[in-house]
C-alpha positions as a LaTeX table, in Angstrom:
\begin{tabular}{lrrr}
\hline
Residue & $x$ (\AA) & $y$ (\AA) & $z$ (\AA) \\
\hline
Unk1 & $-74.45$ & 6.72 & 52.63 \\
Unk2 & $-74.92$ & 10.22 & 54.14 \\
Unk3 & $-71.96$ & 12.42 & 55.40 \\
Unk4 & $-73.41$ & 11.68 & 59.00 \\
Unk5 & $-73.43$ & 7.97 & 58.71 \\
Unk6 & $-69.96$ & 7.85 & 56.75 \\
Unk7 & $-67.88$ & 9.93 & 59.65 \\
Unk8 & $-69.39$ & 7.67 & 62.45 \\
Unk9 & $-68.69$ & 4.39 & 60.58 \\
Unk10 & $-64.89$ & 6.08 & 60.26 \\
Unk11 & $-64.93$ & 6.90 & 63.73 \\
Unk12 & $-65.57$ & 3.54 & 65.01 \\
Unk13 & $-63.27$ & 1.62 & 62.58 \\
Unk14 & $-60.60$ & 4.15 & 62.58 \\
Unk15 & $-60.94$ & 5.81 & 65.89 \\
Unk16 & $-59.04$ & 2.64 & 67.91 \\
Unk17 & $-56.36$ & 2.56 & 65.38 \\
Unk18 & $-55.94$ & 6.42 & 66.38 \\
Unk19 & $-56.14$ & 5.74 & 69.88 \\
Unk20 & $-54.04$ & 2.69 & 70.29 \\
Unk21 & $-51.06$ & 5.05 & 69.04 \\
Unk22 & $-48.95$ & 4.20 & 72.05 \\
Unk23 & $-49.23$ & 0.14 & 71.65 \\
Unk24 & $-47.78$ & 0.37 & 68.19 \\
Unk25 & $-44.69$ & $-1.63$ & 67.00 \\
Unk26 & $-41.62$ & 0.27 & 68.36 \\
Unk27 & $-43.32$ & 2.70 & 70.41 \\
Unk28 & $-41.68$ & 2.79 & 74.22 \\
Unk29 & $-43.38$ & 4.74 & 77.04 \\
Unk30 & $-40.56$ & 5.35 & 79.91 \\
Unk31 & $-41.33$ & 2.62 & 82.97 \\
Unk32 & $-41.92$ & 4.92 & 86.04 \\
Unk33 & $-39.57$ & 4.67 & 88.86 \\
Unk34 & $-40.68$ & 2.11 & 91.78 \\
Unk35 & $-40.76$ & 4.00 & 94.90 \\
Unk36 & $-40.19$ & 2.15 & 98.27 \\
Unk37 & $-42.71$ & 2.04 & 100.93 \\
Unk38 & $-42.55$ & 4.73 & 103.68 \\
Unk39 & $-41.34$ & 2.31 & 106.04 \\
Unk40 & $-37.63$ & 2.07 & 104.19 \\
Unk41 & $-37.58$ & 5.24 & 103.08 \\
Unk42 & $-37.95$ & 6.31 & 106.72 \\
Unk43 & $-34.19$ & 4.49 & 107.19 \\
Unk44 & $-32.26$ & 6.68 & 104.54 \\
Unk45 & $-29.86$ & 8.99 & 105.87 \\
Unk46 & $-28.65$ & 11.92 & 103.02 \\
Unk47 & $-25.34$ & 12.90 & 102.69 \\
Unk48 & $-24.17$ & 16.20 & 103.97 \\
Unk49 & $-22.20$ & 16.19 & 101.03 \\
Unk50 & $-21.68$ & 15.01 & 97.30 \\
Unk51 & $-17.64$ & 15.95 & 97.00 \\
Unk52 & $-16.73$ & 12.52 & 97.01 \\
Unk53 & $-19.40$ & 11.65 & 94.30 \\
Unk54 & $-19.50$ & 10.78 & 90.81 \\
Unk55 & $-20.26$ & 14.20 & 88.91 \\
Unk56 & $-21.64$ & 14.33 & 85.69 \\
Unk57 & $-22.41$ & 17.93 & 84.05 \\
Unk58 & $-25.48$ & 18.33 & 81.91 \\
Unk59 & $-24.20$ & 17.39 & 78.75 \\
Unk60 & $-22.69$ & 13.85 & 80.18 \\
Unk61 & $-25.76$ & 13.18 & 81.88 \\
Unk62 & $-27.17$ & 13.80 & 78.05 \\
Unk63 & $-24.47$ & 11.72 & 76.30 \\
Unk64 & $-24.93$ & 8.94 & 78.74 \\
Unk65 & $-28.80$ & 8.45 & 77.86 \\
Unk66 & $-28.30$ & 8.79 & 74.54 \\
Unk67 & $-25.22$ & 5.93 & 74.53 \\
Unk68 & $-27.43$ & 4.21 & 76.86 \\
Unk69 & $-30.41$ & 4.30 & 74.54 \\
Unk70 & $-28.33$ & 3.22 & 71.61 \\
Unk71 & $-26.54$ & 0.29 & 73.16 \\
Unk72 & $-29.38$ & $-1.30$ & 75.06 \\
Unk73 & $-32.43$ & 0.21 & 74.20 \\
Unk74 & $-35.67$ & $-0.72$ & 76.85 \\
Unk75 & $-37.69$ & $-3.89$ & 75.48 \\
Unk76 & $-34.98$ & $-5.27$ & 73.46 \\
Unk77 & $-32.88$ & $-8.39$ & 74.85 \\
Unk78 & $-29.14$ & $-9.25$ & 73.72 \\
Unk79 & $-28.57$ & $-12.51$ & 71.45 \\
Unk80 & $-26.51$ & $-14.97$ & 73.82 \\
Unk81 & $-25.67$ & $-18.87$ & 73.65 \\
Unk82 & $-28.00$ & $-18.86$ & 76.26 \\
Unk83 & $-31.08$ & $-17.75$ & 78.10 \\
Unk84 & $-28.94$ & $-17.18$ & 81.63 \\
Unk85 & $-26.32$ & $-15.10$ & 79.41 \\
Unk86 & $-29.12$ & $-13.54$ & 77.16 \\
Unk87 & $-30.91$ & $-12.10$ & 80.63 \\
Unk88 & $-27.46$ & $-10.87$ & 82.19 \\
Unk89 & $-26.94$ & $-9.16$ & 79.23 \\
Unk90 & $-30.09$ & $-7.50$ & 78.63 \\
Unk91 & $-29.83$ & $-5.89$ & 82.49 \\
Unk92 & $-29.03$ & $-2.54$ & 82.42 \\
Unk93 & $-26.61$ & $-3.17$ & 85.73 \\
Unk94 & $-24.96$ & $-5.59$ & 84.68 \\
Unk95 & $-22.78$ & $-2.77$ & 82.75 \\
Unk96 & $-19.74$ & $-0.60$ & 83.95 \\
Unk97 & $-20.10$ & 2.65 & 82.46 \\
Unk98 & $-17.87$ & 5.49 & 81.97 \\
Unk99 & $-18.01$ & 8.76 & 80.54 \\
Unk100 & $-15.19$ & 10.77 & 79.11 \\
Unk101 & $-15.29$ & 14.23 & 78.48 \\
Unk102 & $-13.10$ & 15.27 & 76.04 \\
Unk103 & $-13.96$ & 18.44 & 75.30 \\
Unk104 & $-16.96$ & 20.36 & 75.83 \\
Unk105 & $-18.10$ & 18.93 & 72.16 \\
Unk106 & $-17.43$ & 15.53 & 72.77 \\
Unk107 & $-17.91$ & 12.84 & 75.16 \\
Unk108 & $-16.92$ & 9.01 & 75.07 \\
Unk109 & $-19.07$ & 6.76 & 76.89 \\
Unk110 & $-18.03$ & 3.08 & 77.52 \\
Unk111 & $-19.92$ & 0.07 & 78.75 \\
Unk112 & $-18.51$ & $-2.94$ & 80.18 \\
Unk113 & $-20.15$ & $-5.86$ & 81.56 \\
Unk114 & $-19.57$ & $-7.30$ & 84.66 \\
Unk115 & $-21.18$ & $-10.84$ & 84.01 \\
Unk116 & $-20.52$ & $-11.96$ & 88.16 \\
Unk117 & $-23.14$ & $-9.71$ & 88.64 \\
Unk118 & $-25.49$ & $-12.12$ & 87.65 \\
Unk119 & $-23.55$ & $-15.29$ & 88.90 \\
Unk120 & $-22.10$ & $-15.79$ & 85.81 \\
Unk121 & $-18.80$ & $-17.13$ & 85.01 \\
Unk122 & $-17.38$ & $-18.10$ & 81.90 \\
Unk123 & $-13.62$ & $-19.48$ & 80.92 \\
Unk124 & $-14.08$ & $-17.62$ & 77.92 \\
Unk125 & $-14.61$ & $-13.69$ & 77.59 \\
Unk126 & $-17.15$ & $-12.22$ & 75.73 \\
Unk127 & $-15.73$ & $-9.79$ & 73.33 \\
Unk128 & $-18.42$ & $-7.87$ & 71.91 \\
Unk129 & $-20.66$ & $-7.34$ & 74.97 \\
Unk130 & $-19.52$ & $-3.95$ & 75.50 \\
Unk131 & $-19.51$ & $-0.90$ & 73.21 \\
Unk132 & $-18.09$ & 2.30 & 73.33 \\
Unk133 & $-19.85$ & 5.67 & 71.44 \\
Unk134 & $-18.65$ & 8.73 & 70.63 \\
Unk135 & $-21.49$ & 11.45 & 71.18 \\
Unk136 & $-21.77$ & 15.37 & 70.66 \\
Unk137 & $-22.99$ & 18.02 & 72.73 \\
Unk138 & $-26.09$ & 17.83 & 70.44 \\
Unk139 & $-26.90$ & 14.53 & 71.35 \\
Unk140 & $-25.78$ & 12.66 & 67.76 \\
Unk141 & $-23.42$ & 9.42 & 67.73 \\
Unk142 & $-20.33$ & 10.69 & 65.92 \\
Unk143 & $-19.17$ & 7.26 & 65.96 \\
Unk144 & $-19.55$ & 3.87 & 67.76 \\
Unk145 & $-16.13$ & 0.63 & 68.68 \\
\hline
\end{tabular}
């Protein structure tokens, strides 16, 4: 087989396998954001202020994505006694989240779900829903209740 004929047959069988990169086991592309028609968005008054807000600073805003990331990562879905429970859980808000800044080295960033959210009410807790991480300025879970 000539050089010619050898790097075309590669190309065809290995040039999908290349290109298919991003539809590989454990590979996430970020969903974009749904934007509203102009019709609602028309409706929305802004603020003249954010005072009353909830402020995060840089590094929070960091911490929170990574915690985020780590405790309910896009694609994956919760183990629950069942499928109503496993869906609740799975929703991003569904959670109560709160980040601590200890220091400006370390934040703690809690999650707490708030299963009524989904019409769900249960006569017994769930205790290990929630998770709380401790994170770095760099990004790195220091440690994880």
């Amino acid at each position: 087989m000539s050089t010619t004929s050898w790097f075309v047959m590669a190309t065809i069988i290995g040039g999908p396998v290349f290109l298919s990169g991003c539809s590989l086991p454990g590979h996430y592309k970020p969903k974009q954001a749904e934007r509203a028609p102009a019709a609602e968005s028309t409706k929305v008054t802004f603020p003249d202020s954010f005072e009353q807000g909830t402020h995060l600073d840089g590094p929070a805003m960091a911490a929170l994505e990574v915690a985020m990331n780590a405790f309910l990562p896009p694609n994956r879905r919760p183990e629950a006694r069942d499928e109503a429970l496993a869906r609740c859980l799975a929703r991003r808000d569904t959670y109560d989240t709160t980040v601590l800044k200890e220091n400006d080295d370390l934040y703690f960033v809690s999650f707490l779900p708030k299963l009524s959210r989904c019409g769900i009410e249960l006569e017994t807790p769930i205790m290990d829903a929630g998770a709380v991480y401790a994170i770095d300025a760099r990004g790195r879970i220091l440690a994880e209740l």
